[in-house]
mmCIF file with all atom_site columns, C-alpha atoms in Angstrom:
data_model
loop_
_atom_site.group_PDB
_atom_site.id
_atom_site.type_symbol
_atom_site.label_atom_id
_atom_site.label_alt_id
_atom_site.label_comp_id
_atom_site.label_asym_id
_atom_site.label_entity_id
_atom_site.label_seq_id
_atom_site.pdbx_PDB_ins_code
_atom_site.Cartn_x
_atom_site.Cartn_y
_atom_site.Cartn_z
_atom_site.occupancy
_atom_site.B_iso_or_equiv
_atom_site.pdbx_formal_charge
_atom_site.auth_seq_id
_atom_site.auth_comp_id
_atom_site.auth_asym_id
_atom_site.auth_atom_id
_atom_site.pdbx_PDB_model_num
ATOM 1   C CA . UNK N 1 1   ? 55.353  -25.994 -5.505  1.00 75.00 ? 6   UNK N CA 1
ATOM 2   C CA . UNK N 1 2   ? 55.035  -22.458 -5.703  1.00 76.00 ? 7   UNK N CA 1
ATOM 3   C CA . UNK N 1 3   ? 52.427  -22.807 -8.423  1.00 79.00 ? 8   UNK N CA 1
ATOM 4   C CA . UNK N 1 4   ? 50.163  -24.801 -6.013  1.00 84.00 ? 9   UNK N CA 1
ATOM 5   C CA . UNK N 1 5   ? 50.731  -22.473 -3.128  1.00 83.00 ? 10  UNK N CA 1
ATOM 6   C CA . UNK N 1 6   ? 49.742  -19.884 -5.439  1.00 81.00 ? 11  UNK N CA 1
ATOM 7   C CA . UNK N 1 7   ? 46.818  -21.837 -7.478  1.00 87.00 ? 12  UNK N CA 1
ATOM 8   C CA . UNK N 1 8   ? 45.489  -22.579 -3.668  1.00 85.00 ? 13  UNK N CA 1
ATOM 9   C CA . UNK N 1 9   ? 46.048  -18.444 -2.650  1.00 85.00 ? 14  UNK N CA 1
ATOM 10  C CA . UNK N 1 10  ? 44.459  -17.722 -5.828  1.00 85.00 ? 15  UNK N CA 1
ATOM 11  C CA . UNK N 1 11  ? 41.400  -20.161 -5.094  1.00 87.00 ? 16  UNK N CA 1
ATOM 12  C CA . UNK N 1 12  ? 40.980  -18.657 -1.513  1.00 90.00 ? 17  UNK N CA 1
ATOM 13  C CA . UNK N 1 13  ? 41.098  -15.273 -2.856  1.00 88.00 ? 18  UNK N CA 1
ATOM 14  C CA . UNK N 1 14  ? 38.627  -16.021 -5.412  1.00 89.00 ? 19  UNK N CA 1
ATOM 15  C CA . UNK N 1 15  ? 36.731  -17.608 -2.559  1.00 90.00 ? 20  UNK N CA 1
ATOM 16  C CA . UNK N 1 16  ? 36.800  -15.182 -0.146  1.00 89.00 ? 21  UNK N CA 1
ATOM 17  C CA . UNK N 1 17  ? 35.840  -12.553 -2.686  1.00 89.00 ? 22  UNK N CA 1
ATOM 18  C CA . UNK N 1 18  ? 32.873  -14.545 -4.164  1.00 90.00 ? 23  UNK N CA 1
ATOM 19  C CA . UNK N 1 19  ? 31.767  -14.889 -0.653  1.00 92.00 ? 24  UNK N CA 1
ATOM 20  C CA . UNK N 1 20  ? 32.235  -10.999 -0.038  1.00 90.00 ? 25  UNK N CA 1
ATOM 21  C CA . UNK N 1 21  ? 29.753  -10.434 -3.339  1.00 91.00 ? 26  UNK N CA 1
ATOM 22  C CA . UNK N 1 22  ? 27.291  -12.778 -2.542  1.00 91.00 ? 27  UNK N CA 1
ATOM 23  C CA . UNK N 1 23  ? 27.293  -11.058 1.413   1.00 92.00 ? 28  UNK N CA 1
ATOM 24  C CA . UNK N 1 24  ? 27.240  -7.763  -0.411  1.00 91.00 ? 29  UNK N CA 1
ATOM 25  C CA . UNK N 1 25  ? 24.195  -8.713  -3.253  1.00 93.00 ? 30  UNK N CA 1
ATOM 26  C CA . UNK N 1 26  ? 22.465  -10.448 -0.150  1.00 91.00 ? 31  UNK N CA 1
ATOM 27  C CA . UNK N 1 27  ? 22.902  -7.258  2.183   1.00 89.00 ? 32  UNK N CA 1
ATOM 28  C CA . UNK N 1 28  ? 21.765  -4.772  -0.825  1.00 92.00 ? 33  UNK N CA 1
ATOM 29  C CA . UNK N 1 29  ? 18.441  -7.240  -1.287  1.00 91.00 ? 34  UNK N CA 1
ATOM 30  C CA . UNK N 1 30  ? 17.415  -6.832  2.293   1.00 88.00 ? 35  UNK N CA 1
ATOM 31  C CA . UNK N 1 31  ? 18.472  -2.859  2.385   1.00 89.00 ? 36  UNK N CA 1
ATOM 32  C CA . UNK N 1 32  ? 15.947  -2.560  -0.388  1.00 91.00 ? 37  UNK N CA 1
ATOM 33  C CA . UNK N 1 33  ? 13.365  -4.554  1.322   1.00 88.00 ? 38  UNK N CA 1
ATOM 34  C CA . UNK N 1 34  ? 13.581  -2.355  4.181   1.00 87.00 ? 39  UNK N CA 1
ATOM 35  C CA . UNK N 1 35  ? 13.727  0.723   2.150   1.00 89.00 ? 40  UNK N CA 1
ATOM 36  C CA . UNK N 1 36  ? 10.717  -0.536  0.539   1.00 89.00 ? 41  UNK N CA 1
ATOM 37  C CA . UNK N 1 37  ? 9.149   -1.431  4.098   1.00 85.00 ? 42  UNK N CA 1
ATOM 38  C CA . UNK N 1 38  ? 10.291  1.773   5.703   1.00 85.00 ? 43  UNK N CA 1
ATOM 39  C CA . UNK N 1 39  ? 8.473   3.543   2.536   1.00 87.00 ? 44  UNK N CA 1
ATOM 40  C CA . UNK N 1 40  ? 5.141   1.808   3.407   1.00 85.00 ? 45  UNK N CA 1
ATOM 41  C CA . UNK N 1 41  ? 5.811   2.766   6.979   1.00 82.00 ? 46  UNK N CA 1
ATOM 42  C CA . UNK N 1 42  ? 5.924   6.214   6.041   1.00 80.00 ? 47  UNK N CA 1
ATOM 43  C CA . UNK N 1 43  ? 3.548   6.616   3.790   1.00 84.00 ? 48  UNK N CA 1
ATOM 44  C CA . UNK N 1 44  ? 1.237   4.767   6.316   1.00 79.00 ? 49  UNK N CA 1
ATOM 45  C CA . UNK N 1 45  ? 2.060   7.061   9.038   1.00 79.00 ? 50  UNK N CA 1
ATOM 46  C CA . UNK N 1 46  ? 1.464   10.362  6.296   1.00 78.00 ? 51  UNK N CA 1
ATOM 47  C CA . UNK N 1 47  ? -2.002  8.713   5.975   1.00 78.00 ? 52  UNK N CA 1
ATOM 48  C CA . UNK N 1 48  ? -2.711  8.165   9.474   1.00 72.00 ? 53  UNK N CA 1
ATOM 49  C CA . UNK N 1 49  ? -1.909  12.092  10.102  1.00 71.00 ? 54  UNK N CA 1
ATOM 50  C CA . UNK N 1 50  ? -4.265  12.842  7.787   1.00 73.00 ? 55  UNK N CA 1
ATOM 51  C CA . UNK N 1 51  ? -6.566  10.998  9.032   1.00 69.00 ? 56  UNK N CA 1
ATOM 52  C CA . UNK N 1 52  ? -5.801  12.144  12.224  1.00 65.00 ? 57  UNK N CA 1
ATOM 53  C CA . UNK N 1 53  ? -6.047  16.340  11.061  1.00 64.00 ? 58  UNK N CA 1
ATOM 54  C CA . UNK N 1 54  ? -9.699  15.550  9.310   1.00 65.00 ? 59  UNK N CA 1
ATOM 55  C CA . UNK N 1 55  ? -10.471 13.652  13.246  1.00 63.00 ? 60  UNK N CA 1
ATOM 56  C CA . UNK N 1 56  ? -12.318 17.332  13.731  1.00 62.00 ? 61  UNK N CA 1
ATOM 57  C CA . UNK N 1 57  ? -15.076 16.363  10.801  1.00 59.00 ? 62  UNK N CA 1
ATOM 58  C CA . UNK N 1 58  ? -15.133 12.825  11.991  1.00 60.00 ? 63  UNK N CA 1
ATOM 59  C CA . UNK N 1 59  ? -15.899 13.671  15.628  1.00 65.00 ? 64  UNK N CA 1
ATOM 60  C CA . UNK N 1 60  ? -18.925 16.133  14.532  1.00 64.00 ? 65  UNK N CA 1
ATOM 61  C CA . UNK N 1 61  ? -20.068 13.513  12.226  1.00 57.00 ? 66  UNK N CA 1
ATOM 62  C CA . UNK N 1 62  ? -19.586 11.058  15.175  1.00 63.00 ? 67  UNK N CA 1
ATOM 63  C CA . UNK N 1 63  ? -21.285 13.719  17.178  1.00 68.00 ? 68  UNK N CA 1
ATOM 64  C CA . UNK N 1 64  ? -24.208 15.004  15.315  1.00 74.00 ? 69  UNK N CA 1
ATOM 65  C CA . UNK N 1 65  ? -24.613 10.761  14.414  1.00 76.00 ? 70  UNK N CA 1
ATOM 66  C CA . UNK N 1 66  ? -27.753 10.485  16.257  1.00 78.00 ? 71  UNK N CA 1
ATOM 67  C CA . UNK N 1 67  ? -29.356 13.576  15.038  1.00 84.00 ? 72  UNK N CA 1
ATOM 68  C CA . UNK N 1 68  ? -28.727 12.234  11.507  1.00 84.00 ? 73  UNK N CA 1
ATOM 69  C CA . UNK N 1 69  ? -30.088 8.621   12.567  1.00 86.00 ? 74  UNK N CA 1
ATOM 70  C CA . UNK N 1 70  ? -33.162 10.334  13.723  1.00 88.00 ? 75  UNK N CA 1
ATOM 71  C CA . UNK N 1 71  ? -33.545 12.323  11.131  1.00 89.00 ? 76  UNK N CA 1
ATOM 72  C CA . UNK N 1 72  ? -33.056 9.149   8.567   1.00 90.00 ? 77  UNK N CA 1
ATOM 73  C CA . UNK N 1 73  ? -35.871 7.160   11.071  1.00 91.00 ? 78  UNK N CA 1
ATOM 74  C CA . UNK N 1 74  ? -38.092 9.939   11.079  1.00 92.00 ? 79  UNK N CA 1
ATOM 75  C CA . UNK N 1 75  ? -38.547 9.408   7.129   1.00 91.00 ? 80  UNK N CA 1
ATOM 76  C CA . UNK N 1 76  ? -38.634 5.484   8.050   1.00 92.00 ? 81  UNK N CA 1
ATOM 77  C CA . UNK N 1 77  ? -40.908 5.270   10.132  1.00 92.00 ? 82  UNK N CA 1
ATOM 78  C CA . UNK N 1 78  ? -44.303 6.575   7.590   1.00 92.00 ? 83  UNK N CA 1
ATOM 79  C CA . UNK N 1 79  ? -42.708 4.513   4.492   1.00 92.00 ? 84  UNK N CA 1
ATOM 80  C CA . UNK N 1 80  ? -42.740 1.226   6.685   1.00 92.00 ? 85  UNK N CA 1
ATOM 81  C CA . UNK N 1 81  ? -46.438 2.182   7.936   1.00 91.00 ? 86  UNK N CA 1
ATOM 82  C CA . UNK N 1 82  ? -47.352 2.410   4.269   1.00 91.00 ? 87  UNK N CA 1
ATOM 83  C CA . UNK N 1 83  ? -45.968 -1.018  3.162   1.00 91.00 ? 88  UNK N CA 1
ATOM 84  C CA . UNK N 1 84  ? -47.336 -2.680  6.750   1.00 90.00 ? 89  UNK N CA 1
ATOM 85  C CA . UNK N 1 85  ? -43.337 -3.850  7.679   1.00 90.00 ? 90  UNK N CA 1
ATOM 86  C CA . UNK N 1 86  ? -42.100 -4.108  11.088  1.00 92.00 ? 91  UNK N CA 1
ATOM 87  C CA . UNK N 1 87  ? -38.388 -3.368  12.259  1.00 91.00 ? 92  UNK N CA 1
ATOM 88  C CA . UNK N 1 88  ? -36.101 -5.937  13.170  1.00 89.00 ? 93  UNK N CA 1
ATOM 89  C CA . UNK N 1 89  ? -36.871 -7.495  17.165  1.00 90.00 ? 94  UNK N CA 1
ATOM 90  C CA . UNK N 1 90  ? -32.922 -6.546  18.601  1.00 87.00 ? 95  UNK N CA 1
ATOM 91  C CA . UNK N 1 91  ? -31.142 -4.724  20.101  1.00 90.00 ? 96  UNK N CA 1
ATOM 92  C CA . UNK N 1 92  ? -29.477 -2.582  17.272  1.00 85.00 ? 97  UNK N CA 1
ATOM 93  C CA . UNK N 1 93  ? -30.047 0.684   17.025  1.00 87.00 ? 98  UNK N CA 1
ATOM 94  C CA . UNK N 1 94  ? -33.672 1.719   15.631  1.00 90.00 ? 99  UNK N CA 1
ATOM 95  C CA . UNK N 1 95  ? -32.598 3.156   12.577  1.00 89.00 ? 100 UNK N CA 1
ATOM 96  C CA . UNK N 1 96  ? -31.035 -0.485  12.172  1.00 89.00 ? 101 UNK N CA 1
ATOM 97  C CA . UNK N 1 97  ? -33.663 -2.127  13.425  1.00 91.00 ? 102 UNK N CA 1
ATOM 98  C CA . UNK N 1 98  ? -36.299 -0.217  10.829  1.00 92.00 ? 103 UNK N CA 1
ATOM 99  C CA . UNK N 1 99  ? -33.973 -0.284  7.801   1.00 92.00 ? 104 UNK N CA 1
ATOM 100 C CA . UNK N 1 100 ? -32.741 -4.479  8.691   1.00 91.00 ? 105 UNK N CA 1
ATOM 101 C CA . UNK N 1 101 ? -36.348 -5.165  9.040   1.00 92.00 ? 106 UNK N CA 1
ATOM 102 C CA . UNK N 1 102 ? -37.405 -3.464  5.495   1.00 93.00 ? 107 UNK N CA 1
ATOM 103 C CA . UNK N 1 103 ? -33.852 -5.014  3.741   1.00 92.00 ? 108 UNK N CA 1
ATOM 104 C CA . UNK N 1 104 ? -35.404 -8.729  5.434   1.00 92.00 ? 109 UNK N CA 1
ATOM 105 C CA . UNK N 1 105 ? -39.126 -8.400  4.443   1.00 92.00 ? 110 UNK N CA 1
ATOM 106 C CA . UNK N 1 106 ? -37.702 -7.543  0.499   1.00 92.00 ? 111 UNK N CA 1
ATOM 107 C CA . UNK N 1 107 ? -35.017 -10.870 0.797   1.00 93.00 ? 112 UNK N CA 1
ATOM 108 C CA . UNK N 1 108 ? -38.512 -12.947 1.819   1.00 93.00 ? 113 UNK N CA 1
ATOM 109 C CA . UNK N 1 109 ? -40.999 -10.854 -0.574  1.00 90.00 ? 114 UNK N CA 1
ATOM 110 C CA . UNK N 1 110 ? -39.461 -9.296  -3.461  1.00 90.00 ? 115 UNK N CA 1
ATOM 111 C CA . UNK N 1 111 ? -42.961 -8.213  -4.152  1.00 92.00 ? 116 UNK N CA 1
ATOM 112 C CA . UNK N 1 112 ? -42.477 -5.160  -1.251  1.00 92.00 ? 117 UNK N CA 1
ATOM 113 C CA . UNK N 1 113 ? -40.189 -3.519  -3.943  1.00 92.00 ? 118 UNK N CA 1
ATOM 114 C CA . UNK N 1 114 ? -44.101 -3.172  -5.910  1.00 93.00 ? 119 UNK N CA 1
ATOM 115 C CA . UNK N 1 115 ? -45.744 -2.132  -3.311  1.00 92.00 ? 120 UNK N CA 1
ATOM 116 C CA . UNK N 1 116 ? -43.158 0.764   -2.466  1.00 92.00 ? 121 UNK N CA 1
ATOM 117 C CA . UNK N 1 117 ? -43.528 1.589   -6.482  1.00 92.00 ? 122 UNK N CA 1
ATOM 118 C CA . UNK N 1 118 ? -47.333 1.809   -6.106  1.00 92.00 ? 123 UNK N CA 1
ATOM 119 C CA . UNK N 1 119 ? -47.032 4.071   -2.482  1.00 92.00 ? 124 UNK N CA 1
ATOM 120 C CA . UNK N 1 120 ? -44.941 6.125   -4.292  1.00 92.00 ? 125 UNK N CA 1
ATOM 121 C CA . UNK N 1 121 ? -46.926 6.346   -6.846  1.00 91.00 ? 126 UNK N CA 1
ATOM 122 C CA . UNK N 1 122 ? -49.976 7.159   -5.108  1.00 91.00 ? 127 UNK N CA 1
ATOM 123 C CA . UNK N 1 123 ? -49.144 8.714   -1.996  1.00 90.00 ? 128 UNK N CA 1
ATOM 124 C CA . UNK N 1 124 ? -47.432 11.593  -2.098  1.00 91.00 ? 129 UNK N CA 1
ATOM 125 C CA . UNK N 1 125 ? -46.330 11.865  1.889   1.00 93.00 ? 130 UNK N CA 1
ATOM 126 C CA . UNK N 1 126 ? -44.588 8.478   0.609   1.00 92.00 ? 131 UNK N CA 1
ATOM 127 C CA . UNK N 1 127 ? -43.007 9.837   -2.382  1.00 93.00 ? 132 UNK N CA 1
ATOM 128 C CA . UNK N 1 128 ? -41.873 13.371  -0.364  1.00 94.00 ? 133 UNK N CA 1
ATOM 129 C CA . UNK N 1 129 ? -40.458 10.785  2.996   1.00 94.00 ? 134 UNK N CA 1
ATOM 130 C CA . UNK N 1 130 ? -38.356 8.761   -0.096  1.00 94.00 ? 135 UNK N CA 1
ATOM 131 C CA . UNK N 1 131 ? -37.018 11.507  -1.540  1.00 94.00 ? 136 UNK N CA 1
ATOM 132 C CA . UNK N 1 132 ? -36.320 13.139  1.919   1.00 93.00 ? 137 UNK N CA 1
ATOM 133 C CA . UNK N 1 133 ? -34.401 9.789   2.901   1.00 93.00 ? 138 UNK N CA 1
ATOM 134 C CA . UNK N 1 134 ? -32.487 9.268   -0.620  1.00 94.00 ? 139 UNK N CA 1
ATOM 135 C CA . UNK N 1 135 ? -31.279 12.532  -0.469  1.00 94.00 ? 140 UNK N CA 1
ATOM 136 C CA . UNK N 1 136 ? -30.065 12.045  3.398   1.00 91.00 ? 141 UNK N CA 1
ATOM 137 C CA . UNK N 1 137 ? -28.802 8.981   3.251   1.00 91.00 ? 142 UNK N CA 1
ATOM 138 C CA . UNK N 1 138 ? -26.518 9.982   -0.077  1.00 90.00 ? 143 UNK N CA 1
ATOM 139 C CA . UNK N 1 139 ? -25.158 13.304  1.694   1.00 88.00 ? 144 UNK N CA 1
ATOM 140 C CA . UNK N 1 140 ? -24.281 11.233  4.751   1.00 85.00 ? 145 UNK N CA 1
ATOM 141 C CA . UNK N 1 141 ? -22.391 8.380   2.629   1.00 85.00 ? 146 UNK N CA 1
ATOM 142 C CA . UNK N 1 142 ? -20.727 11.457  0.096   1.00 85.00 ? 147 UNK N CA 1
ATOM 143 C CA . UNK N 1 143 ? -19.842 13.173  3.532   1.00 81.00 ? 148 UNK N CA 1
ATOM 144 C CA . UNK N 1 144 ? -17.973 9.926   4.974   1.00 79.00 ? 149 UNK N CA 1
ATOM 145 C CA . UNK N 1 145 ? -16.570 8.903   1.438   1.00 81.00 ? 150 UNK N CA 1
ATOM 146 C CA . UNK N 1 146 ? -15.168 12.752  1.668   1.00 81.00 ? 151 UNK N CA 1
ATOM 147 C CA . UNK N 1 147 ? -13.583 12.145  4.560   1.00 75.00 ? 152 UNK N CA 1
ATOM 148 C CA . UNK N 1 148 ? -12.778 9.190   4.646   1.00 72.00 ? 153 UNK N CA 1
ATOM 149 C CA . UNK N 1 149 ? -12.318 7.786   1.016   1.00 66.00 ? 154 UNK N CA 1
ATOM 150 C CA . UNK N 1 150 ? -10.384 3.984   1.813   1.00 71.00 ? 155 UNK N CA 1
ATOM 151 C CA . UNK N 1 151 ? -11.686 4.152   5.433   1.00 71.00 ? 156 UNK N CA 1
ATOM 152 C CA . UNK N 1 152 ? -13.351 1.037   7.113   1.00 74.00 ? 157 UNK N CA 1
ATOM 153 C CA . UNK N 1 153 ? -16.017 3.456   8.430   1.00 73.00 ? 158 UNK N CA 1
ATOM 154 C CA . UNK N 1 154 ? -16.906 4.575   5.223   1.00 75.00 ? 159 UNK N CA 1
ATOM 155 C CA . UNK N 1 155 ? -17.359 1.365   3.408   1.00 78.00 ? 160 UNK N CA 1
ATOM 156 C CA . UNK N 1 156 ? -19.498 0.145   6.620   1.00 80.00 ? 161 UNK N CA 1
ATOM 157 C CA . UNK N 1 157 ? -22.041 2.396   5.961   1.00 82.00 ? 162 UNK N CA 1
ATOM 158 C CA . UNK N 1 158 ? -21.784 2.042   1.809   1.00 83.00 ? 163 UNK N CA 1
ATOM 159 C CA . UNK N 1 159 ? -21.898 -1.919  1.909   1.00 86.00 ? 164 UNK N CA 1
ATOM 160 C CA . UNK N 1 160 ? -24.524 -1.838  5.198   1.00 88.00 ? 165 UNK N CA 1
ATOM 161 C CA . UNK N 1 161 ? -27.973 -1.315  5.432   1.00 88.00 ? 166 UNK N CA 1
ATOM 162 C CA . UNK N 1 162 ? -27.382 2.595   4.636   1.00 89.00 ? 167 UNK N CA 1
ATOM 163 C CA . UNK N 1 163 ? -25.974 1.896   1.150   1.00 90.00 ? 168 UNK N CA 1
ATOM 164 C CA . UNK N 1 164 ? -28.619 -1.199  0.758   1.00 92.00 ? 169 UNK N CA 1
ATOM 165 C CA . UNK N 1 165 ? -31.321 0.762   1.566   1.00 92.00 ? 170 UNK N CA 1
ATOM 166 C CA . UNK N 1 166 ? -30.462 3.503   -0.797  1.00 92.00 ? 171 UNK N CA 1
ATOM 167 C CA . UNK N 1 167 ? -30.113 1.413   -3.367  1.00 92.00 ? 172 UNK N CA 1
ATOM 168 C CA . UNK N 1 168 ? -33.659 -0.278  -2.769  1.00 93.00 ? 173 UNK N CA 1
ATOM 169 C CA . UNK N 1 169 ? -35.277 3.382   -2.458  1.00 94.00 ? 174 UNK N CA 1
ATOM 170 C CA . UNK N 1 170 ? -33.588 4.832   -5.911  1.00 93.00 ? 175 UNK N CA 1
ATOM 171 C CA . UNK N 1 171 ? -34.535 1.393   -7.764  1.00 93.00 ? 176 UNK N CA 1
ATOM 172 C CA . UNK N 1 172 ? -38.392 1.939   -6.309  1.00 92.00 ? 177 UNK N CA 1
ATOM 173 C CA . UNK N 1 173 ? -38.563 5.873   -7.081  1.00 92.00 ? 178 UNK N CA 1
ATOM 174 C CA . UNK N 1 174 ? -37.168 5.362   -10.583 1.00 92.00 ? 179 UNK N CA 1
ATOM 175 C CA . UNK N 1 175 ? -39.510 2.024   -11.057 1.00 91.00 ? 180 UNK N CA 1
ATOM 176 C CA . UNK N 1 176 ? -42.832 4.534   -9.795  1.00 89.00 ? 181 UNK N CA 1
ATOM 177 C CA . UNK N 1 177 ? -41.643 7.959   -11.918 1.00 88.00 ? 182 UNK N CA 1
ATOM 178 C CA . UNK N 1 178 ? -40.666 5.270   -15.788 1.00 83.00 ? 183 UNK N CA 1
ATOM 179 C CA . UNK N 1 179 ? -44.121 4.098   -15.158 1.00 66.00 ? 184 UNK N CA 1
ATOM 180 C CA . UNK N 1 180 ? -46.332 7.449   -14.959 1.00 58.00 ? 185 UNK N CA 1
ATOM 181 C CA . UNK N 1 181 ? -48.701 6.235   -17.635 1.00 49.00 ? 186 UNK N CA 1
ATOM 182 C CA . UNK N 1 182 ? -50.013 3.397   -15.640 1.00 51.00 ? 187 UNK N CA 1
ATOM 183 C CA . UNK N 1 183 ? -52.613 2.588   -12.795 1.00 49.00 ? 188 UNK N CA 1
#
């Protein structure tokens, strides 16, 4: 008799303390997942003061935006004369409007890429208004990668029209000065 009773206390025991370990194993699992979480948290918020600190070079850029935007459209304006393109019909901003409606006309005609080549080539107002633009357009992207290396801002502008257009400008400038010999 006293064998069961203590087979059966035994069991309980065994139970009881195989129900305390699993409580314990489960608690540690979900300590560490909020440890891990509250890590995140942290480093999140570490980032977001950053972010916050560098607000001061953000704001002038944000500031001094549409003196840059003119600046970029005033370079624009005499390329898109010299390939006969017209700027986007919205309500975007005209730098967009200008750079959307070059980006469009080279989707329908990749000819325009040869023509930009040639008034490169040819023209030096063109060439000198390229130039102008590339090197613009790559210290305003540099400046917001700089500040703001993983920000949503920065990619905008590198995976927009900005970075597009740069892109399209650098491939015409190095098509027109590899092919000096010619024309």
């Amino acid at each position: 008799m006293y064998y069961i009773i203590f087979t059966v206390c035994l069991g309980i025991v065994v139970l009881v303390c195989g129900t305390l370990l699993g409580i314990v194993i489960v608690a540690r699992h979900h300590l560490n997942a909020i440890e891990k979480n509250m890590t995140l948290q942290y480093n999140l918020i570490v980032k977001i003061q950053n972010i916050l600190k560098s607000k001061s070079a953000t704001n002038a850029v944000a500031e001094h935006a549409e003196v840059i935007y003119q600046d970029l459209l005033q370079n624009l304006i005499p390329i898109l004369a010299a390939l006969d393109i017209m700027p986007r019909n919205t309500n975007e901003h005209p730098l967009w409007r200008t750079l959307g409606g070059l980006l469009d006309e080279y989707a329908k005609n990749p000819f325009v890429m040869e023509k930009l080549r040639r008034a490169i080539k040819l023209d030096a107002e063109v060439r000198r208004d390229v130039s102008n633009y590339i090197a613009r357009a790559d210290n305003l992207l540099n400046h917001m990668n700089n500040i703001e290396p993983d920000g949503i801002l920065a990619a905008t502008f590198m995976n927009g029209l900005l970075g597009q257009s740069l892109t399209f400008f650098t491939q015409a400038r190095q098509l027109a000065t590899d092919d000096k010999g010619t024309e």
